[in-house]
Amino acid sequence: MGIVRKDWAIHNSIALSWSEVEQPPSDIVDYEVKYYEKEQEQLSYSSTRTKSTSVVVTGLRPSTVYVFHVRARTSAGYTAYSPNFEFATAAEDPDIADQGQVLVVVTASVGGFSLLVILTLFLLITGRCQGYIKARMKSEDKRTRFHSGHVPFSGIKTYVDPDTYEDPTQAVEEFAKEIDPSYICIDRVIGAGEFGEVCSGRLHKPGRKDIAVAIKTLKGGYMEDQRREFLREASIIGQFNNSNIIRLEGVVTKSRPVMIVVEYMENGALDAFLRTREGQFTVLQLAGMLRGIAVGMTYLSDMGYVHRDLAARNILVDDNLVCKVSDFGMSRVLEDDSESAYTATGGKIPIRWTAPEAIAYGKFSSASDVWSYAIVMWEVMSYGERPYWEMSNQDVILSIEEGYRLPAPIGCPVTLHQLMLHCWQKEYSQRPSFNNVLSFLDKLIINPSSMITQVNDALSFPDSPEEMPDYPLFISIGDWLDSIKMSQYKSNFLAAGYTTLDSIATMSIEDIKRIGVCLIGHQRRIISSIQSLRLQLHHIHQSGFQAQNRSNRALPHYRSN
Ligand code: ACK
């Protein structure tokens, strides 16, 4: 890649362009623009993609120098990066675009009166120029967002799939630090990984404090593609930097054994940990663990990363009960997960944790990760119980298809089970995003009384839906409308006195029209969501009684749609 030019800059955006790659090795898929604040020296970089040879990078800080470099992605992998180019954003005043160079050159070459005329003309046309710049910014911005599937946002990187590198070792070099093996001290074997033993130990970097680490090793006699597959996980984890994602310390690739070194998590895998601590945590502590996992998953989905194997066995717990998402090796091939079973289409999938559209036709997305997240919620609230108990995979698939859903575990707050049901909606576009999940959990944790009503308080449940209590709000009206992308009607609902989800559950199509929802498509979307809301409330009411019967394992699931 050659020269990258700055076309213009304002306080929060810089427009860049470059020329086509000459003689690319194969067809160009798109360009990746990587950038970071110069002062921050690559502590945190962002990137965005575009199919054209120009981009408007938005979400920048005013009066700040950024370093940019660009590379092309071709069907055969990435080209080398362009050299680094440094460009600054303009000062805070959003109305001043930095087209300075043109103005300076012109004003320097003319004097007195002509300068005045030019300045007046400039001021007169500035309004138009700004209009043009803003319009161009908007359309470029849209294009960038469309191509990257990600809103360029300073500080949040886009995940780069290591499989897009022609040579995967290049991805490892880019995202994982090589560690001198003499800095690693192995203490003991703590488990068996797919590629070799997992050990605990210490990492001693000169001049730094020792840190406890887990070391995954690649057993001897491996084939080259096993080595690649093993190191692939490092090139994925190495891209993440979040307190609820397992942290990569580095890799050993230049000597034997090949190792991946990550932070040590004292309490090991979440499912096994909870099974040995049945009933020992408060609901608030369990909700705190779930919140941590939601933070990690929000970060991953913001980066455009789909995990595909989210399950309590793949969450690690430290000695402060902080939960971190782990096991990234499996996101492409799920062959190695003992829970994976072959589907009709031939893929291997952990059926009990996977959304129906992912099982049926391989549609994995952050929405299918949300489904799995709610299964993890259920595992946590039941202290590591196996989802759907002893049912066969085939029965699980059929029951889900018929609309049955896991009931609330004993002691689980009604509000948390409502959240699970919301995440298990058949239609994936109706499920909440991880952002929604996180803000809902935050509301519950800030107000713990919202988690007092538990489903084993059977006596507190009425016999008919009409007598249903005013539960603490599952989500606010605003959150509910957001989740079905109808937030423009929030004030209509509130002005007409529909302030709780229970009151909304009683609405008819006539009520929806009366409050001013005129478009038929919008009426339909709202009414179908209200129907599912009603059923959810109804089944929560039912599960209160059924939970009592769990000891005899009577039909362990409920219809929810
Ligand atoms: O439940 P565990 O003790 O937690 O058993 C498994 C085992 O290794 C095989 O994966 C443990 N393990 C994996 N990564 C880590 C880590 N970073 N810290 C502590 N234990 C780990 C896992």
mmCIF file with all atom_site columns, N, CA, C and O in Angstrom, residues 372-408:
data_model
loop_
_atom_site.group_PDB
_atom_site.id
_atom_site.type_symbol
_atom_site.label_atom_id
_atom_site.label_alt_id
_atom_site.label_comp_id
_atom_site.label_asym_id
_atom_site.label_entity_id
_atom_site.label_seq_id
_atom_site.pdbx_PDB_ins_code
_atom_site.Cartn_x
_atom_site.Cartn_y
_atom_site.Cartn_z
_atom_site.occupancy
_atom_site.B_iso_or_equiv
_atom_site.pdbx_formal_charge
_atom_site.auth_seq_id
_atom_site.auth_comp_id
_atom_site.auth_asym_id
_atom_site.auth_atom_id
_atom_site.pdbx_PDB_model_num
ATOM 1   N N  . SER A 1 372 ? -27.448 -18.524 23.865 1.00 0.00 ? 372 SER A N  1
ATOM 2   C CA . SER A 1 372 ? -26.535 -19.341 24.689 1.00 0.00 ? 372 SER A CA 1
ATOM 3   C C  . SER A 1 372 ? -26.296 -18.668 26.039 1.00 0.00 ? 372 SER A C  1
ATOM 4   O O  . SER A 1 372 ? -26.191 -19.340 27.066 1.00 0.00 ? 372 SER A O  1
ATOM 5   N N  . TYR A 1 373 ? -26.215 -17.340 26.015 1.00 0.00 ? 373 TYR A N  1
ATOM 6   C CA . TYR A 1 373 ? -25.989 -16.612 27.272 1.00 0.00 ? 373 TYR A CA 1
ATOM 7   C C  . TYR A 1 373 ? -27.116 -16.920 28.270 1.00 0.00 ? 373 TYR A C  1
ATOM 8   O O  . TYR A 1 373 ? -26.867 -17.128 29.462 1.00 0.00 ? 373 TYR A O  1
ATOM 9   N N  . ALA A 1 374 ? -28.356 -16.979 27.771 1.00 0.00 ? 374 ALA A N  1
ATOM 10  C CA . ALA A 1 374 ? -29.473 -17.251 28.682 1.00 0.00 ? 374 ALA A CA 1
ATOM 11  C C  . ALA A 1 374 ? -29.409 -18.687 29.199 1.00 0.00 ? 374 ALA A C  1
ATOM 12  O O  . ALA A 1 374 ? -29.840 -18.964 30.323 1.00 0.00 ? 374 ALA A O  1
ATOM 13  N N  . ILE A 1 375 ? -28.858 -19.606 28.413 1.00 0.00 ? 375 ILE A N  1
ATOM 14  C CA . ILE A 1 375 ? -28.648 -20.978 28.928 1.00 0.00 ? 375 ILE A CA 1
ATOM 15  C C  . ILE A 1 375 ? -27.601 -20.912 30.058 1.00 0.00 ? 375 ILE A C  1
ATOM 16  O O  . ILE A 1 375 ? -27.748 -21.570 31.092 1.00 0.00 ? 375 ILE A O  1
ATOM 17  N N  . VAL A 1 376 ? -26.569 -20.087 29.866 1.00 0.00 ? 376 VAL A N  1
ATOM 18  C CA . VAL A 1 376 ? -25.570 -19.918 30.941 1.00 0.00 ? 376 VAL A CA 1
ATOM 19  C C  . VAL A 1 376 ? -26.238 -19.323 32.185 1.00 0.00 ? 376 VAL A C  1
ATOM 20  O O  . VAL A 1 376 ? -25.967 -19.742 33.311 1.00 0.00 ? 376 VAL A O  1
ATOM 21  N N  . MET A 1 377 ? -27.148 -18.368 31.978 1.00 0.00 ? 377 MET A N  1
ATOM 22  C CA . MET A 1 377 ? -27.884 -17.803 33.130 1.00 0.00 ? 377 MET A CA 1
ATOM 23  C C  . MET A 1 377 ? -28.579 -18.928 33.891 1.00 0.00 ? 377 MET A C  1
ATOM 24  O O  . MET A 1 377 ? -28.557 -18.990 35.113 1.00 0.00 ? 377 MET A O  1
ATOM 25  N N  . TRP A 1 378 ? -29.206 -19.804 33.114 1.00 0.00 ? 378 TRP A N  1
ATOM 26  C CA . TRP A 1 378 ? -29.945 -20.907 33.726 1.00 0.00 ? 378 TRP A CA 1
ATOM 27  C C  . TRP A 1 378 ? -28.986 -21.853 34.469 1.00 0.00 ? 378 TRP A C  1
ATOM 28  O O  . TRP A 1 378 ? -29.265 -22.294 35.580 1.00 0.00 ? 378 TRP A O  1
ATOM 29  N N  . GLU A 1 379 ? -27.825 -22.123 33.854 1.00 0.00 ? 379 GLU A N  1
ATOM 30  C CA . GLU A 1 379 ? -26.825 -22.990 34.516 1.00 0.00 ? 379 GLU A CA 1
ATOM 31  C C  . GLU A 1 379 ? -26.377 -22.357 35.834 1.00 0.00 ? 379 GLU A C  1
ATOM 32  O O  . GLU A 1 379 ? -26.235 -23.034 36.848 1.00 0.00 ? 379 GLU A O  1
ATOM 33  N N  . VAL A 1 380 ? -26.158 -21.047 35.799 1.00 0.00 ? 380 VAL A N  1
ATOM 34  C CA . VAL A 1 380 ? -25.674 -20.361 37.007 1.00 0.00 ? 380 VAL A CA 1
ATOM 35  C C  . VAL A 1 380 ? -26.745 -20.393 38.092 1.00 0.00 ? 380 VAL A C  1
ATOM 36  O O  . VAL A 1 380 ? -26.469 -20.748 39.240 1.00 0.00 ? 380 VAL A O  1
ATOM 37  N N  . MET A 1 381 ? -27.980 -20.056 37.739 1.00 0.00 ? 381 MET A N  1
ATOM 38  C CA . MET A 1 381 ? -29.036 -19.980 38.752 1.00 0.00 ? 381 MET A CA 1
ATOM 39  C C  . MET A 1 381 ? -29.390 -21.368 39.287 1.00 0.00 ? 381 MET A C  1
ATOM 40  O O  . MET A 1 381 ? -29.991 -21.485 40.348 1.00 0.00 ? 381 MET A O  1
ATOM 41  N N  . SER A 1 382 ? -29.026 -22.436 38.547 1.00 0.00 ? 382 SER A N  1
ATOM 42  C CA . SER A 1 382 ? -29.304 -23.784 39.062 1.00 0.00 ? 382 SER A CA 1
ATOM 43  C C  . SER A 1 382 ? -28.012 -24.454 39.571 1.00 0.00 ? 382 SER A C  1
ATOM 44  O O  . SER A 1 382 ? -27.975 -25.670 39.704 1.00 0.00 ? 382 SER A O  1
ATOM 45  N N  . TYR A 1 383 ? -26.976 -23.675 39.821 1.00 0.00 ? 383 TYR A N  1
ATOM 46  C CA . TYR A 1 383 ? -25.701 -24.186 40.353 1.00 0.00 ? 383 TYR A CA 1
ATOM 47  C C  . TYR A 1 383 ? -25.116 -25.338 39.527 1.00 0.00 ? 383 TYR A C  1
ATOM 48  O O  . TYR A 1 383 ? -24.728 -26.374 40.047 1.00 0.00 ? 383 TYR A O  1
ATOM 49  N N  . GLY A 1 384 ? -25.114 -25.120 38.208 1.00 0.00 ? 384 GLY A N  1
ATOM 50  C CA . GLY A 1 384 ? -24.410 -26.080 37.343 1.00 0.00 ? 384 GLY A CA 1
ATOM 51  C C  . GLY A 1 384 ? -25.230 -27.285 36.930 1.00 0.00 ? 384 GLY A C  1
ATOM 52  O O  . GLY A 1 384 ? -24.669 -28.294 36.480 1.00 0.00 ? 384 GLY A O  1
ATOM 53  N N  . GLU A 1 385 ? -26.548 -27.185 37.043 1.00 0.00 ? 385 GLU A N  1
ATOM 54  C CA . GLU A 1 385 ? -27.434 -28.262 36.555 1.00 0.00 ? 385 GLU A CA 1
ATOM 55  C C  . GLU A 1 385 ? -27.264 -28.373 35.035 1.00 0.00 ? 385 GLU A C  1
ATOM 56  O O  . GLU A 1 385 ? -26.925 -27.398 34.352 1.00 0.00 ? 385 GLU A O  1
ATOM 57  N N  . ARG A 1 386 ? -27.470 -29.587 34.517 1.00 0.00 ? 386 ARG A N  1
ATOM 58  C CA . ARG A 1 386 ? -27.356 -29.760 33.058 1.00 0.00 ? 386 ARG A CA 1
ATOM 59  C C  . ARG A 1 386 ? -28.634 -29.258 32.379 1.00 0.00 ? 386 ARG A C  1
ATOM 60  O O  . ARG A 1 386 ? -29.745 -29.709 32.729 1.00 0.00 ? 386 ARG A O  1
ATOM 61  N N  . PRO A 1 387 ? -28.508 -28.356 31.415 1.00 0.00 ? 387 PRO A N  1
ATOM 62  C CA . PRO A 1 387 ? -29.716 -27.839 30.762 1.00 0.00 ? 387 PRO A CA 1
ATOM 63  C C  . PRO A 1 387 ? -30.536 -28.980 30.137 1.00 0.00 ? 387 PRO A C  1
ATOM 64  O O  . PRO A 1 387 ? -29.971 -29.865 29.497 1.00 0.00 ? 387 PRO A O  1
ATOM 65  N N  . TYR A 1 388 ? -31.816 -28.964 30.348 1.00 0.00 ? 388 TYR A N  1
ATOM 66  C CA . TYR A 1 388 ? -32.768 -29.977 29.852 1.00 0.00 ? 388 TYR A CA 1
ATOM 67  C C  . TYR A 1 388 ? -32.483 -31.369 30.431 1.00 0.00 ? 388 TYR A C  1
ATOM 68  O O  . TYR A 1 388 ? -32.872 -32.372 29.852 1.00 0.00 ? 388 TYR A O  1
ATOM 69  N N  . TRP A 1 389 ? -31.759 -31.382 31.554 1.00 0.00 ? 389 TRP A N  1
ATOM 70  C CA . TRP A 1 389 ? -31.496 -32.627 32.286 1.00 0.00 ? 389 TRP A CA 1
ATOM 71  C C  . TRP A 1 389 ? -31.107 -33.760 31.351 1.00 0.00 ? 389 TRP A C  1
ATOM 72  O O  . TRP A 1 389 ? -30.253 -33.584 30.516 1.00 0.00 ? 389 TRP A O  1
ATOM 73  N N  . GLU A 1 390 ? -31.834 -34.914 31.534 1.00 0.00 ? 390 GLU A N  1
ATOM 74  C CA . GLU A 1 390 ? -31.404 -36.110 30.803 1.00 0.00 ? 390 GLU A CA 1
ATOM 75  C C  . GLU A 1 390 ? -32.093 -36.239 29.438 1.00 0.00 ? 390 GLU A C  1
ATOM 76  O O  . GLU A 1 390 ? -31.958 -37.256 28.757 1.00 0.00 ? 390 GLU A O  1
ATOM 77  N N  . MET A 1 391 ? -32.805 -35.206 29.010 1.00 0.00 ? 391 MET A N  1
ATOM 78  C CA . MET A 1 391 ? -33.457 -35.296 27.690 1.00 0.00 ? 391 MET A CA 1
ATOM 79  C C  . MET A 1 391 ? -32.403 -35.521 26.599 1.00 0.00 ? 391 MET A C  1
ATOM 80  O O  . MET A 1 391 ? -31.284 -35.034 26.702 1.00 0.00 ? 391 MET A O  1
ATOM 81  N N  . SER A 1 392 ? -32.801 -36.227 25.542 1.00 0.00 ? 392 SER A N  1
ATOM 82  C CA . SER A 1 392 ? -31.856 -36.438 24.443 1.00 0.00 ? 392 SER A CA 1
ATOM 83  C C  . SER A 1 392 ? -31.756 -35.152 23.622 1.00 0.00 ? 392 SER A C  1
ATOM 84  O O  . SER A 1 392 ? -32.661 -34.308 23.660 1.00 0.00 ? 392 SER A O  1
ATOM 85  N N  . ASN A 1 393 ? -30.683 -35.017 22.866 1.00 0.00 ? 393 ASN A N  1
ATOM 86  C CA . ASN A 1 393 ? -30.520 -33.832 22.003 1.00 0.00 ? 393 ASN A CA 1
ATOM 87  C C  . ASN A 1 393 ? -31.713 -33.682 21.061 1.00 0.00 ? 393 ASN A C  1
ATOM 88  O O  . ASN A 1 393 ? -32.207 -32.578 20.834 1.00 0.00 ? 393 ASN A O  1
ATOM 89  N N  . GLN A 1 394 ? -32.157 -34.815 20.516 1.00 0.00 ? 394 GLN A N  1
ATOM 90  C CA . GLN A 1 394 ? -33.265 -34.759 19.570 1.00 0.00 ? 394 GLN A CA 1
ATOM 91  C C  . GLN A 1 394 ? -34.528 -34.224 20.253 1.00 0.00 ? 394 GLN A C  1
ATOM 92  O O  . GLN A 1 394 ? -35.246 -33.379 19.694 1.00 0.00 ? 394 GLN A O  1
ATOM 93  N N  . ASP A 1 395 ? -34.789 -34.678 21.476 1.00 0.00 ? 395 ASP A N  1
ATOM 94  C CA . ASP A 1 395 ? -35.958 -34.189 22.218 1.00 0.00 ? 395 ASP A CA 1
ATOM 95  C C  . ASP A 1 395 ? -35.831 -32.700 22.524 1.00 0.00 ? 395 ASP A C  1
ATOM 96  O O  . ASP A 1 395 ? -36.817 -31.971 22.510 1.00 0.00 ? 395 ASP A O  1
ATOM 97  N N  . VAL A 1 396 ? -34.606 -32.276 22.817 1.00 0.00 ? 396 VAL A N  1
ATOM 98  C CA . VAL A 1 396 ? -34.398 -30.848 23.098 1.00 0.00 ? 396 VAL A CA 1
ATOM 99  C C  . VAL A 1 396 ? -34.790 -30.035 21.861 1.00 0.00 ? 396 VAL A C  1
ATOM 100 O O  . VAL A 1 396 ? -35.558 -29.074 21.931 1.00 0.00 ? 396 VAL A O  1
ATOM 101 N N  . ILE A 1 397 ? -34.288 -30.466 20.699 1.00 0.00 ? 397 ILE A N  1
ATOM 102 C CA . ILE A 1 397 ? -34.563 -29.727 19.453 1.00 0.00 ? 397 ILE A CA 1
ATOM 103 C C  . ILE A 1 397 ? -36.070 -29.675 19.198 1.00 0.00 ? 397 ILE A C  1
ATOM 104 O O  . ILE A 1 397 ? -36.630 -28.611 18.906 1.00 0.00 ? 397 ILE A O  1
ATOM 105 N N  . LEU A 1 398 ? -36.737 -30.830 19.355 1.00 0.00 ? 398 LEU A N  1
ATOM 106 C CA . LEU A 1 398 ? -38.183 -30.869 19.079 1.00 0.00 ? 398 LEU A CA 1
ATOM 107 C C  . LEU A 1 398 ? -38.965 -30.015 20.071 1.00 0.00 ? 398 LEU A C  1
ATOM 108 O O  . LEU A 1 398 ? -39.873 -29.271 19.694 1.00 0.00 ? 398 LEU A O  1
ATOM 109 N N  . SER A 1 399 ? -38.606 -30.105 21.351 1.00 0.00 ? 399 SER A N  1
ATOM 110 C CA . SER A 1 399 ? -39.331 -29.340 22.373 1.00 0.00 ? 399 SER A CA 1
ATOM 111 C C  . SER A 1 399 ? -39.196 -27.839 22.115 1.00 0.00 ? 399 SER A C  1
ATOM 112 O O  . SER A 1 399 ? -40.163 -27.093 22.217 1.00 0.00 ? 399 SER A O  1
ATOM 113 N N  . ILE A 1 400 ? -37.987 -27.420 21.774 1.00 0.00 ? 400 ILE A N  1
ATOM 114 C CA . ILE A 1 400 ? -37.769 -25.984 21.505 1.00 0.00 ? 400 ILE A CA 1
ATOM 115 C C  . ILE A 1 400 ? -38.621 -25.565 20.315 1.00 0.00 ? 400 ILE A C  1
ATOM 116 O O  . ILE A 1 400 ? -39.280 -24.530 20.328 1.00 0.00 ? 400 ILE A O  1
ATOM 117 N N  . GLU A 1 401 ? -38.615 -26.409 19.292 1.00 0.00 ? 401 GLU A N  1
ATOM 118 C CA . GLU A 1 401 ? -39.392 -26.119 18.087 1.00 0.00 ? 401 GLU A CA 1
ATOM 119 C C  . GLU A 1 401 ? -40.874 -25.965 18.428 1.00 0.00 ? 401 GLU A C  1
ATOM 120 O O  . GLU A 1 401 ? -41.573 -25.105 17.908 1.00 0.00 ? 401 GLU A O  1
ATOM 121 N N  . GLU A 1 402 ? -41.348 -26.806 19.375 1.00 0.00 ? 402 GLU A N  1
ATOM 122 C CA . GLU A 1 402 ? -42.762 -26.727 19.780 1.00 0.00 ? 402 GLU A CA 1
ATOM 123 C C  . GLU A 1 402 ? -43.041 -25.555 20.697 1.00 0.00 ? 402 GLU A C  1
ATOM 124 O O  . GLU A 1 402 ? -44.187 -25.305 21.062 1.00 0.00 ? 402 GLU A O  1
ATOM 125 N N  . GLY A 1 403 ? -42.002 -24.883 21.120 1.00 0.00 ? 403 GLY A N  1
ATOM 126 C CA . GLY A 1 403 ? -42.217 -23.681 21.931 1.00 0.00 ? 403 GLY A CA 1
ATOM 127 C C  . GLY A 1 403 ? -41.946 -23.864 23.413 1.00 0.00 ? 403 GLY A C  1
ATOM 128 O O  . GLY A 1 403 ? -42.194 -22.962 24.201 1.00 0.00 ? 403 GLY A O  1
ATOM 129 N N  . TYR A 1 404 ? -41.443 -25.020 23.833 1.00 0.00 ? 404 TYR A N  1
ATOM 130 C CA . TYR A 1 404 ? -41.146 -25.204 25.249 1.00 0.00 ? 404 TYR A CA 1
ATOM 131 C C  . TYR A 1 404 ? -39.826 -24.548 25.616 1.00 0.00 ? 404 TYR A C  1
ATOM 132 O O  . TYR A 1 404 ? -38.920 -24.478 24.793 1.00 0.00 ? 404 TYR A O  1
ATOM 133 N N  . ARG A 1 405 ? -39.747 -24.069 26.841 1.00 0.00 ? 405 ARG A N  1
ATOM 134 C CA . ARG A 1 405 ? -38.523 -23.431 27.321 1.00 0.00 ? 405 ARG A CA 1
ATOM 135 C C  . ARG A 1 405 ? -38.214 -23.906 28.727 1.00 0.00 ? 405 ARG A C  1
ATOM 136 O O  . ARG A 1 405 ? -39.124 -24.305 29.472 1.00 0.00 ? 405 ARG A O  1
ATOM 137 N N  . LEU A 1 406 ? -36.940 -23.841 29.102 1.00 0.00 ? 406 LEU A N  1
ATOM 138 C CA . LEU A 1 406 ? -36.542 -24.247 30.461 1.00 0.00 ? 406 LEU A CA 1
ATOM 139 C C  . LEU A 1 406 ? -37.293 -23.422 31.502 1.00 0.00 ? 406 LEU A C  1
ATOM 140 O O  . LEU A 1 406 ? -37.415 -22.200 31.354 1.00 0.00 ? 406 LEU A O  1
ATOM 141 N N  . PRO A 1 407 ? -37.768 -24.059 32.554 1.00 0.00 ? 407 PRO A N  1
ATOM 142 C CA . PRO A 1 407 ? -38.434 -23.305 33.621 1.00 0.00 ? 407 PRO A CA 1
ATOM 143 C C  . PRO A 1 407 ? -37.394 -22.630 34.509 1.00 0.00 ? 407 PRO A C  1
ATOM 144 O O  . PRO A 1 407 ? -36.204 -22.953 34.427 1.00 0.00 ? 407 PRO A O  1
ATOM 145 N N  . ALA A 1 408 ? -37.853 -21.735 35.345 1.00 0.00 ? 408 ALA A N  1
ATOM 146 C CA . ALA A 1 408 ? -36.902 -21.077 36.250 1.00 0.00 ? 408 ALA A CA 1
ATOM 147 C C  . ALA A 1 408 ? -36.386 -22.083 37.269 1.00 0.00 ? 408 ALA A C  1
ATOM 148 O O  . ALA A 1 408 ? -37.156 -22.873 37.810 1.00 0.00 ? 408 ALA A O  1
#
